Amino acid sequence: MKNVLDTLKERGFIKQTVYENELYELFNKESVSFYVGFDPTADSLHVGHFLVLMAMAHMQRAGHKPFVLLGGGTGMIGDPSGKNDMRGLLTKETTEHNIACFRKQMEKFFSFEGKNGAVMVNNADWLLNLNYVDFLREIGSQFSVNKMLSAECFKARLEKGLSFMEFNYMLMQAYDFLVLFKKYGVRLQCGGDDQWSNILAGADLIRRKEREPAFAVTFSLLTTSEGQKMGKTQKGALWLDREKTTPYEFFQYFRNVNDPDVEPCLKFLTFLPLKEIAELTAFKDERINLAKEKLAYEVTKLVHGETEAEKALAEAKGAFGGEGEMPTVEISKSITKVVDILIELKQASSKAEAKRLIEGGGIKIDEDKISSIDGETNKERFILHKGKKIHFKVIRK
């Protein structure tokens, strides 16, 4: 079987590794138990997690065993990596609810059954009842403060202020790796490249304390060709939960990615063979739209299922190609103001946002641009256009 590091490299996943040659040989010899951590700070995963979930799926398909570490403990502290301010603290009840939501979404990417089925663990099981003095003696003694302060995950926060609570996060994450190594034989931690300092700390801790091989791998972040994080929309993050981001909106996001982003997205976010991806993206003219449609269909099928992907494809063709049908929604006859219609259709989260959309010239009813924030319509049937990408058939009931 092909070494999974080769697969991940060919598709562009690998960003940084440590002891790579040793890890490559380990992947050749045996099934490797690896883990990725997810802090349950929301009740849904978002498109930023998508790439990591796909990497985990490739690794499981190659015969390796995923461990999903849910941060019931660390999530109550908050990771300072990439953050300018301290996160709000979660309650235990909220954390447990979010964890349950995560599992349902992860099951679409990899299996929790069989010999190398994924195992879900919660670091609250060992972090919440730690004896602090024992923890400092066992774990804190292994870390240099000078070295920690030089880590990228802390640099951005030093000027604005870094709480001592957050400063402990690296120690806690390293301790997670040590616990998983001792309890389950986990030898590899993976994650996004913004986690490199934290992940490397855990591998180093195991090598120092246990005198055993341990490894760290980080994956590329999902960014646009301009280097911006992918998945930001006018409504906020692009969520995997259909109640937060509808399958149609999810489809449309990927149908409209910039041309240079199509090939990496196909490599990262689909299981299509590389040869097929190369054929789809060989042309840099209008034929790239076929690749965009394929990308949108495949990612929507993965996240929401084939039925929803087919439906979104038909709706998109109805809106833009004269085929199929665009989304049809019903609203109450009492809703006449365009501002209120936008909110009802979840195309604006507030009246202020709806007014900004209108003032920006982005809203049309049929072929009429709405220029006033007090604009109204009493039409029983009409098409609402939001920009060039979102279109709804609206029927009053």
Short mmCIF file of C-alpha atoms in Angstrom, two decimals:
data_model
loop_
_atom_site.label_atom_id
_atom_site.label_comp_id
_atom_site.label_asym_id
_atom_site.label_seq_id
_atom_site.Cartn_x
_atom_site.Cartn_y
_atom_site.Cartn_z
CA MET A 1 0.00 0.00 0.00
CA LYS A 2 1.18 3.53 -0.79
CA ASN A 3 2.73 5.38 2.14
CA VAL A 4 0.18 7.89 3.39
CA LEU A 5 2.82 10.63 3.72
CA ASP A 6 3.28 10.43 -0.05
CA THR A 7 -0.48 10.73 -0.55
CA LEU A 8 -0.73 13.73 1.75
CA LYS A 9 2.27 15.45 0.15
CA GLU A 10 0.97 14.93 -3.38
CA ARG A 11 -2.30 16.58 -2.46
CA GLY A 12 -0.56 19.48 -0.67
CA PHE A 13 -1.59 18.70 2.91
CA ILE A 14 1.81 18.55 4.62
CA LYS A 15 3.21 21.82 5.91
CA GLN A 16 5.70 20.86 8.66
CA THR A 17 6.98 17.60 10.14
CA VAL A 18 9.54 16.50 12.69
CA TYR A 19 11.64 13.31 12.42
CA GLU A 20 10.06 12.81 8.98
CA ASN A 21 12.25 9.92 7.78
CA GLU A 22 11.59 8.00 10.99
CA LEU A 23 7.85 8.64 10.67
CA TYR A 24 7.87 7.54 7.02
CA GLU A 25 9.40 4.20 8.00
CA LEU A 26 6.88 3.79 10.82
CA PHE A 27 3.99 4.30 8.38
CA ASN A 28 5.54 1.59 6.17
CA LYS A 29 5.82 -0.92 9.02
CA GLU A 30 2.58 -0.66 11.00
CA SER A 31 -0.77 0.96 11.63
CA VAL A 32 -0.02 4.26 13.36
CA SER A 33 -2.35 5.71 15.97
CA PHE A 34 -2.57 9.48 15.52
CA TYR A 35 -4.70 12.24 16.98
CA VAL A 36 -6.10 15.65 16.18
CA GLY A 37 -7.56 17.97 18.80
CA PHE A 38 -10.75 20.00 18.44
CA ASP A 39 -11.77 22.57 21.02
CA PRO A 40 -15.60 22.58 21.14
CA THR A 41 -16.05 26.36 21.06
CA ALA A 42 -19.16 26.17 18.83
CA ASP A 43 -21.95 23.66 18.15
CA SER A 44 -20.70 23.03 14.61
CA LEU A 45 -17.46 22.49 12.77
CA HIS A 46 -16.73 24.97 9.98
CA VAL A 47 -14.95 24.84 6.64
CA GLY A 48 -11.63 25.56 8.35
CA HIS A 49 -11.88 22.08 9.92
CA PHE A 50 -12.79 20.51 6.57
CA LEU A 51 -9.19 20.15 5.37
CA VAL A 52 -8.07 18.49 8.62
CA LEU A 53 -11.00 16.05 8.51
CA MET A 54 -10.08 15.10 4.95
CA ALA A 55 -6.44 14.48 5.94
CA MET A 56 -7.66 12.24 8.76
CA ALA A 57 -9.88 10.37 6.29
CA HIS A 58 -6.93 9.74 3.94
CA MET A 59 -4.87 8.44 6.87
CA GLN A 60 -7.63 6.08 8.03
CA ARG A 61 -8.13 4.81 4.47
CA ALA A 62 -4.40 3.98 4.42
CA GLY A 63 -4.87 1.76 7.49
CA HIS A 64 -4.00 4.15 10.33
CA LYS A 65 -6.12 4.79 13.41
CA PRO A 66 -7.53 8.27 14.19
CA PHE A 67 -8.13 9.53 17.70
CA VAL A 68 -10.37 12.58 17.95
CA LEU A 69 -9.42 14.51 21.06
CA LEU A 70 -12.22 16.82 22.12
CA GLY A 71 -11.10 19.64 24.35
CA GLY A 72 -13.66 19.48 27.13
CA GLY A 73 -10.84 20.63 29.41
CA THR A 74 -8.70 22.84 27.18
CA GLY A 75 -11.85 24.33 25.63
CA MET A 76 -12.65 25.80 29.04
CA ILE A 77 -9.31 27.66 28.92
CA GLY A 78 -8.99 28.71 25.29
CA ASP A 79 -6.08 28.41 22.87
CA PRO A 80 -4.30 31.76 22.37
CA SER A 81 -2.88 30.68 18.98
CA GLY A 82 -3.87 33.16 16.29
CA LYS A 83 -6.06 35.15 18.71
CA ASN A 84 -5.68 38.83 19.50
CA ASP A 85 -7.89 38.66 22.58
CA MET A 86 -8.78 36.13 25.23
CA ARG A 87 -11.70 33.87 24.32
CA GLY A 88 -14.90 33.76 26.31
CA LEU A 89 -15.02 30.81 28.70
CA LEU A 90 -17.44 27.95 28.03
CA THR A 91 -19.59 26.19 30.58
CA LYS A 92 -19.31 22.42 31.04
CA GLU A 93 -22.87 21.94 29.70
CA THR A 94 -22.19 23.96 26.53
CA THR A 95 -18.95 22.04 25.96
CA GLU A 96 -20.71 18.66 26.22
CA HIS A 97 -23.44 19.77 23.79
CA ASN A 98 -20.89 20.95 21.25
CA ILE A 99 -18.96 17.69 21.50
CA ALA A 100 -22.09 15.69 20.64
CA CYS A 101 -22.64 17.87 17.55
CA PHE A 102 -19.04 17.37 16.40
CA ARG A 103 -19.29 13.59 16.39
CA LYS A 104 -22.32 13.58 14.09
CA GLN A 105 -20.49 15.73 11.58
CA MET A 106 -17.23 13.77 11.76
CA GLU A 107 -19.00 10.51 10.99
CA LYS A 108 -19.46 11.76 7.42
CA PHE A 109 -15.69 11.81 6.89
CA PHE A 110 -14.34 8.72 8.64
CA SER A 111 -15.62 5.62 10.39
CA PHE A 112 -15.84 4.98 14.11
CA GLU A 113 -16.23 1.23 13.46
CA GLY A 114 -13.80 -1.59 12.73
CA LYS A 115 -10.19 -2.39 13.56
CA ASN A 116 -8.88 1.09 12.81
CA GLY A 117 -12.13 2.89 13.60
CA ALA A 118 -11.77 6.37 15.04
CA VAL A 119 -11.86 6.75 18.81
CA MET A 120 -13.28 9.86 20.43
CA VAL A 121 -11.80 10.96 23.76
CA ASN A 122 -12.33 14.02 25.93
CA ASN A 123 -9.43 15.63 27.76
CA ALA A 124 -11.82 16.77 30.49
CA ASP A 125 -11.48 13.18 31.77
CA TRP A 126 -7.89 13.82 32.89
CA LEU A 127 -7.56 17.61 33.01
CA LEU A 128 -10.48 18.69 35.20
CA ASN A 129 -9.32 16.77 38.28
CA LEU A 130 -5.59 17.39 38.00
CA ASN A 131 -3.60 18.09 41.15
CA TYR A 132 -1.96 21.39 40.23
CA VAL A 133 1.21 20.87 42.28
CA ASP A 134 1.73 17.39 40.84
CA PHE A 135 1.14 18.76 37.32
CA LEU A 136 3.75 21.49 37.79
CA ARG A 137 6.28 18.97 39.14
CA GLU A 138 5.69 16.38 36.41
CA ILE A 139 4.99 18.55 33.36
CA GLY A 140 5.88 22.16 34.17
CA SER A 141 9.42 21.17 35.08
CA GLN A 142 9.96 19.98 31.49
CA PHE A 143 9.30 23.39 29.89
CA SER A 144 11.54 26.42 29.48
CA VAL A 145 9.68 29.70 29.87
CA ASN A 146 12.18 31.43 27.57
CA LYS A 147 11.53 28.88 24.84
CA MET A 148 7.76 29.11 25.31
CA LEU A 149 7.80 32.91 24.98
CA SER A 150 9.57 32.59 21.63
CA ALA A 151 6.78 30.38 20.21
CA GLU A 152 4.66 31.89 17.44
CA CYS A 153 1.43 31.09 19.28
CA PHE A 154 2.37 33.55 22.06
CA LYS A 155 4.20 36.29 20.17
CA ALA A 156 1.10 38.05 18.89
CA ARG A 157 -0.36 38.24 22.38
CA LEU A 158 2.61 39.48 24.37
CA GLU A 159 2.10 43.14 23.54
CA LYS A 160 -1.64 43.18 24.29
CA GLY A 161 -1.34 40.90 27.29
CA LEU A 162 -1.33 37.14 27.74
CA SER A 163 -3.08 35.71 30.78
CA PHE A 164 -1.31 33.10 32.88
CA MET A 165 -4.32 30.85 32.32
CA GLU A 166 -3.70 30.88 28.55
CA PHE A 167 0.04 30.49 29.07
CA ASN A 168 -0.72 27.05 30.50
CA TYR A 169 -2.43 25.95 27.27
CA MET A 170 0.78 24.63 25.68
CA LEU A 171 1.52 22.52 28.76
CA MET A 172 -2.01 21.13 28.79
CA GLN A 173 -1.91 20.20 25.10
CA ALA A 174 1.49 18.55 25.51
CA TYR A 175 0.11 16.63 28.49
CA ASP A 176 -2.81 15.45 26.32
CA PHE A 177 -0.32 13.86 23.93
CA LEU A 178 1.51 12.19 26.82
CA VAL A 179 -1.74 10.75 28.22
CA LEU A 180 -2.81 9.42 24.81
CA PHE A 181 0.63 7.89 24.28
CA LYS A 182 0.54 6.10 27.64
CA LYS A 183 -3.09 4.99 27.43
CA TYR A 184 -3.52 4.18 23.72
CA GLY A 185 -0.05 4.12 22.18
CA VAL A 186 -0.68 7.27 20.12
CA ARG A 187 2.63 8.36 18.56
CA LEU A 188 1.61 11.17 16.22
CA GLN A 189 -0.25 14.44 16.67
CA CYS A 190 -1.57 16.32 13.64
CA GLY A 191 -3.30 19.67 13.23
CA GLY A 192 -3.38 22.98 11.41
CA ASP A 193 -0.08 24.74 10.86
CA ASP A 194 -1.01 27.51 13.30
CA GLN A 195 -0.71 24.79 15.99
CA TRP A 196 2.92 23.89 15.24
CA SER A 197 4.40 25.16 18.52
CA ASN A 198 1.81 23.35 20.65
CA ILE A 199 2.04 20.09 18.67
CA LEU A 200 5.84 20.05 18.70
CA ALA A 201 5.80 20.60 22.48
CA GLY A 202 3.87 17.36 22.97
CA ALA A 203 6.20 15.27 20.79
CA ASP A 204 9.23 16.72 22.61
CA LEU A 205 7.66 16.00 26.01
CA ILE A 206 7.20 12.30 25.18
CA ARG A 207 10.72 11.97 23.84
CA ARG A 208 12.17 13.59 26.98
CA LYS A 209 10.06 11.85 29.61
CA GLU A 210 9.41 8.46 28.02
CA ARG A 211 12.49 8.12 25.82
CA GLU A 212 10.15 6.94 23.04
CA PRO A 213 9.59 8.11 19.44
CA ALA A 214 6.78 10.65 19.02
CA PHE A 215 5.95 12.74 15.98
CA ALA A 216 4.35 16.00 14.90
CA VAL A 217 2.76 16.88 11.55
CA THR A 218 0.93 20.04 10.59
CA PHE A 219 -1.37 20.53 7.63
CA SER A 220 -1.70 23.53 5.34
CA LEU A 221 -4.41 26.00 6.29
CA LEU A 222 -7.31 26.43 3.88
CA THR A 223 -6.52 29.79 2.33
CA THR A 224 -7.23 31.62 -0.91
CA SER A 225 -4.56 32.38 -3.49
CA GLU A 226 -4.25 35.82 -1.83
CA GLY A 227 -3.39 34.18 1.48
CA GLN A 228 -6.71 34.92 3.19
CA LYS A 229 -8.43 32.25 5.26
CA MET A 230 -11.12 30.57 3.19
CA GLY A 231 -14.67 30.23 4.45
CA LYS A 232 -15.59 33.79 5.40
CA THR A 233 -18.97 34.91 4.04
CA GLN A 234 -21.18 37.95 4.52
CA LYS A 235 -23.03 35.94 7.18
CA GLY A 236 -19.83 34.88 8.93
CA ALA A 237 -18.19 31.45 8.89
CA LEU A 238 -19.09 28.72 6.40
CA TRP A 239 -20.48 26.05 8.74
CA LEU A 240 -20.94 22.31 8.19
CA ASP A 241 -24.30 22.49 10.00
CA ARG A 242 -27.14 22.95 7.49
CA GLU A 243 -29.05 25.11 9.98
CA LYS A 244 -26.19 27.62 10.01
CA THR A 245 -25.21 27.38 6.34
CA THR A 246 -27.73 25.81 3.97
CA PRO A 247 -26.55 23.14 1.49
CA TYR A 248 -27.33 25.57 -1.35
CA GLU A 249 -25.23 28.35 0.22
CA PHE A 250 -22.47 25.81 0.84
CA PHE A 251 -22.60 24.71 -2.81
CA GLN A 252 -22.63 28.30 -4.08
CA TYR A 253 -19.60 29.25 -2.00
CA PHE A 254 -17.43 26.65 -3.71
CA ARG A 255 -19.04 27.19 -7.11
CA ASN A 256 -17.78 30.78 -6.92
CA VAL A 257 -14.22 30.36 -5.62
CA ASN A 258 -11.54 32.20 -7.56
CA ASP A 259 -10.01 30.35 -10.50
CA PRO A 260 -6.56 29.81 -8.88
CA ASP A 261 -8.23 28.22 -5.82
CA VAL A 262 -10.06 25.46 -7.72
CA GLU A 263 -7.19 23.00 -8.05
CA PRO A 264 -6.00 23.13 -4.41
CA CYS A 265 -9.60 22.88 -3.18
CA LEU A 266 -10.18 19.79 -5.33
CA LYS A 267 -7.00 18.22 -3.92
CA PHE A 268 -7.78 19.11 -0.32
CA LEU A 269 -11.55 18.73 -0.10
CA THR A 270 -12.45 15.85 -2.44
CA PHE A 271 -11.32 12.27 -2.95
CA LEU A 272 -11.10 12.70 -6.73
CA PRO A 273 -7.94 11.11 -8.20
CA LEU A 274 -5.14 13.55 -8.98
CA LYS A 275 -5.26 12.63 -12.66
CA GLU A 276 -8.93 13.63 -12.87
CA ILE A 277 -8.22 16.88 -11.00
CA ALA A 278 -5.42 17.70 -13.46
CA GLU A 279 -7.79 17.13 -16.39
CA LEU A 280 -10.52 19.27 -14.80
CA THR A 281 -8.17 22.18 -14.15
CA ALA A 282 -6.06 21.99 -17.32
CA PHE A 283 -7.92 24.90 -18.92
CA LYS A 284 -7.69 28.46 -17.65
CA ASP A 285 -10.58 29.84 -19.72
CA GLU A 286 -14.35 29.55 -19.20
CA ARG A 287 -13.99 25.75 -19.03
CA ILE A 288 -12.73 26.16 -15.45
CA ASN A 289 -16.41 26.60 -14.57
CA LEU A 290 -16.92 22.86 -15.10
CA ALA A 291 -14.23 22.22 -12.49
CA LYS A 292 -15.90 24.68 -10.10
CA GLU A 293 -19.23 22.91 -10.52
CA LYS A 294 -17.56 19.55 -9.85
CA LEU A 295 -15.85 20.97 -6.75
CA ALA A 296 -19.10 22.41 -5.39
CA TYR A 297 -20.96 19.15 -6.03
CA GLU A 298 -18.31 16.92 -4.43
CA VAL A 299 -17.86 18.98 -1.25
CA THR A 300 -21.62 19.37 -0.79
CA LYS A 301 -22.07 15.60 -1.24
CA LEU A 302 -19.43 14.91 1.41
CA VAL A 303 -20.93 17.27 3.98
CA HIS A 304 -24.66 17.07 3.25
CA GLY A 305 -25.14 13.88 1.21
CA GLU A 306 -25.80 13.07 -2.43
CA THR A 307 -29.48 14.09 -2.39
CA GLU A 308 -28.69 17.61 -1.16
CA ALA A 309 -25.79 17.92 -3.61
CA GLU A 310 -28.07 16.99 -6.54
CA LYS A 311 -30.68 19.44 -5.32
CA ALA A 312 -28.15 22.27 -4.95
CA LEU A 313 -26.76 21.54 -8.41
CA ALA A 314 -30.25 21.69 -9.95
CA GLU A 315 -31.04 24.92 -8.11
CA ALA A 316 -27.79 26.52 -9.25
CA LYS A 317 -28.44 25.57 -12.86
CA GLY A 318 -31.95 26.99 -12.54
CA ALA A 319 -30.60 30.27 -11.25
CA PHE A 320 -27.72 30.65 -13.68
CA GLY A 321 -28.19 28.32 -16.61
CA GLY A 322 -31.91 28.18 -17.30
CA GLU A 323 -32.07 24.54 -16.21
CA GLY A 324 -33.49 22.94 -13.11
CA GLU A 325 -34.90 25.16 -10.38
CA MET A 326 -33.53 27.85 -8.12
CA PRO A 327 -34.50 27.71 -4.42
CA THR A 328 -38.18 28.42 -3.79
CA VAL A 329 -39.17 29.88 -0.42
CA GLU A 330 -42.45 30.97 1.11
CA ILE A 331 -43.01 34.07 3.22
CA SER A 332 -45.99 35.58 4.95
CA LYS A 333 -48.13 38.10 3.04
CA SER A 334 -47.64 40.48 5.93
CA ILE A 335 -43.92 40.86 5.20
CA THR A 336 -43.60 43.61 2.63
CA LYS A 337 -40.47 45.59 3.52
CA VAL A 338 -37.39 44.36 1.66
CA VAL A 339 -35.34 44.74 4.84
CA ASP A 340 -37.67 42.30 6.61
CA ILE A 341 -37.70 39.91 3.65
CA LEU A 342 -33.90 39.67 3.75
CA ILE A 343 -34.01 38.83 7.44
CA GLU A 344 -36.81 36.29 6.95
CA LEU A 345 -34.78 34.52 4.25
CA LYS A 346 -31.69 34.60 6.50
CA GLN A 347 -29.79 36.69 3.97
CA ALA A 348 -29.12 39.32 6.61
CA SER A 349 -28.63 38.76 10.33
CA SER A 350 -30.04 42.16 11.34
CA LYS A 351 -31.88 45.19 9.98
CA ALA A 352 -28.61 47.11 10.02
CA GLU A 353 -26.96 44.49 7.80
CA ALA A 354 -30.00 44.41 5.48
CA LYS A 355 -29.87 48.19 5.10
CA ARG A 356 -26.15 48.06 4.28
CA LEU A 357 -26.85 45.51 1.53
CA ILE A 358 -29.54 47.75 0.03
CA GLU A 359 -27.42 50.88 0.27
CA GLY A 360 -24.59 49.00 -1.41
CA GLY A 361 -26.81 48.29 -4.41
CA GLY A 362 -26.72 44.53 -3.94
CA ILE A 363 -30.46 43.78 -3.77
CA LYS A 364 -32.93 43.42 -6.66
CA ILE A 365 -36.58 42.34 -6.82
CA ASP A 366 -36.97 40.74 -10.23
CA GLU A 367 -35.09 43.24 -12.43
CA ASP A 368 -35.65 46.27 -10.19
CA LYS A 369 -32.77 47.38 -7.99
CA ILE A 370 -33.88 48.34 -4.48
CA SER A 371 -32.37 51.73 -3.78
CA SER A 372 -34.24 52.76 -0.61
CA ILE A 373 -33.93 51.12 2.81
CA ASP A 374 -37.70 51.65 3.09
CA GLY A 375 -38.34 49.73 -0.14
CA GLU A 376 -41.35 47.40 -0.21
CA THR A 377 -42.99 44.88 -2.49
CA ASN A 378 -46.49 43.39 -2.47
CA LYS A 379 -45.86 40.97 -5.33
CA GLU A 380 -47.23 37.50 -4.70
CA ARG A 381 -44.36 35.92 -6.66
CA PHE A 382 -40.96 37.41 -7.37
CA ILE A 383 -37.27 36.62 -7.59
CA LEU A 384 -34.98 38.12 -4.96
CA HIS A 385 -31.43 38.70 -6.16
CA LYS A 386 -28.66 39.23 -3.60
CA GLY A 387 -25.58 40.24 -5.52
CA LYS A 388 -24.65 38.08 -8.50
CA LYS A 389 -24.56 34.77 -6.67
CA ILE A 390 -27.69 34.30 -4.55
CA HIS A 391 -31.20 34.12 -6.01
CA PHE A 392 -34.52 32.96 -4.55
CA LYS A 393 -38.00 32.44 -5.98
CA VAL A 394 -40.26 33.93 -3.33
CA ILE A 395 -43.94 33.02 -2.95
CA ARG A 396 -46.32 34.66 -0.52
CA LYS A 397 -48.50 32.25 1.42
#
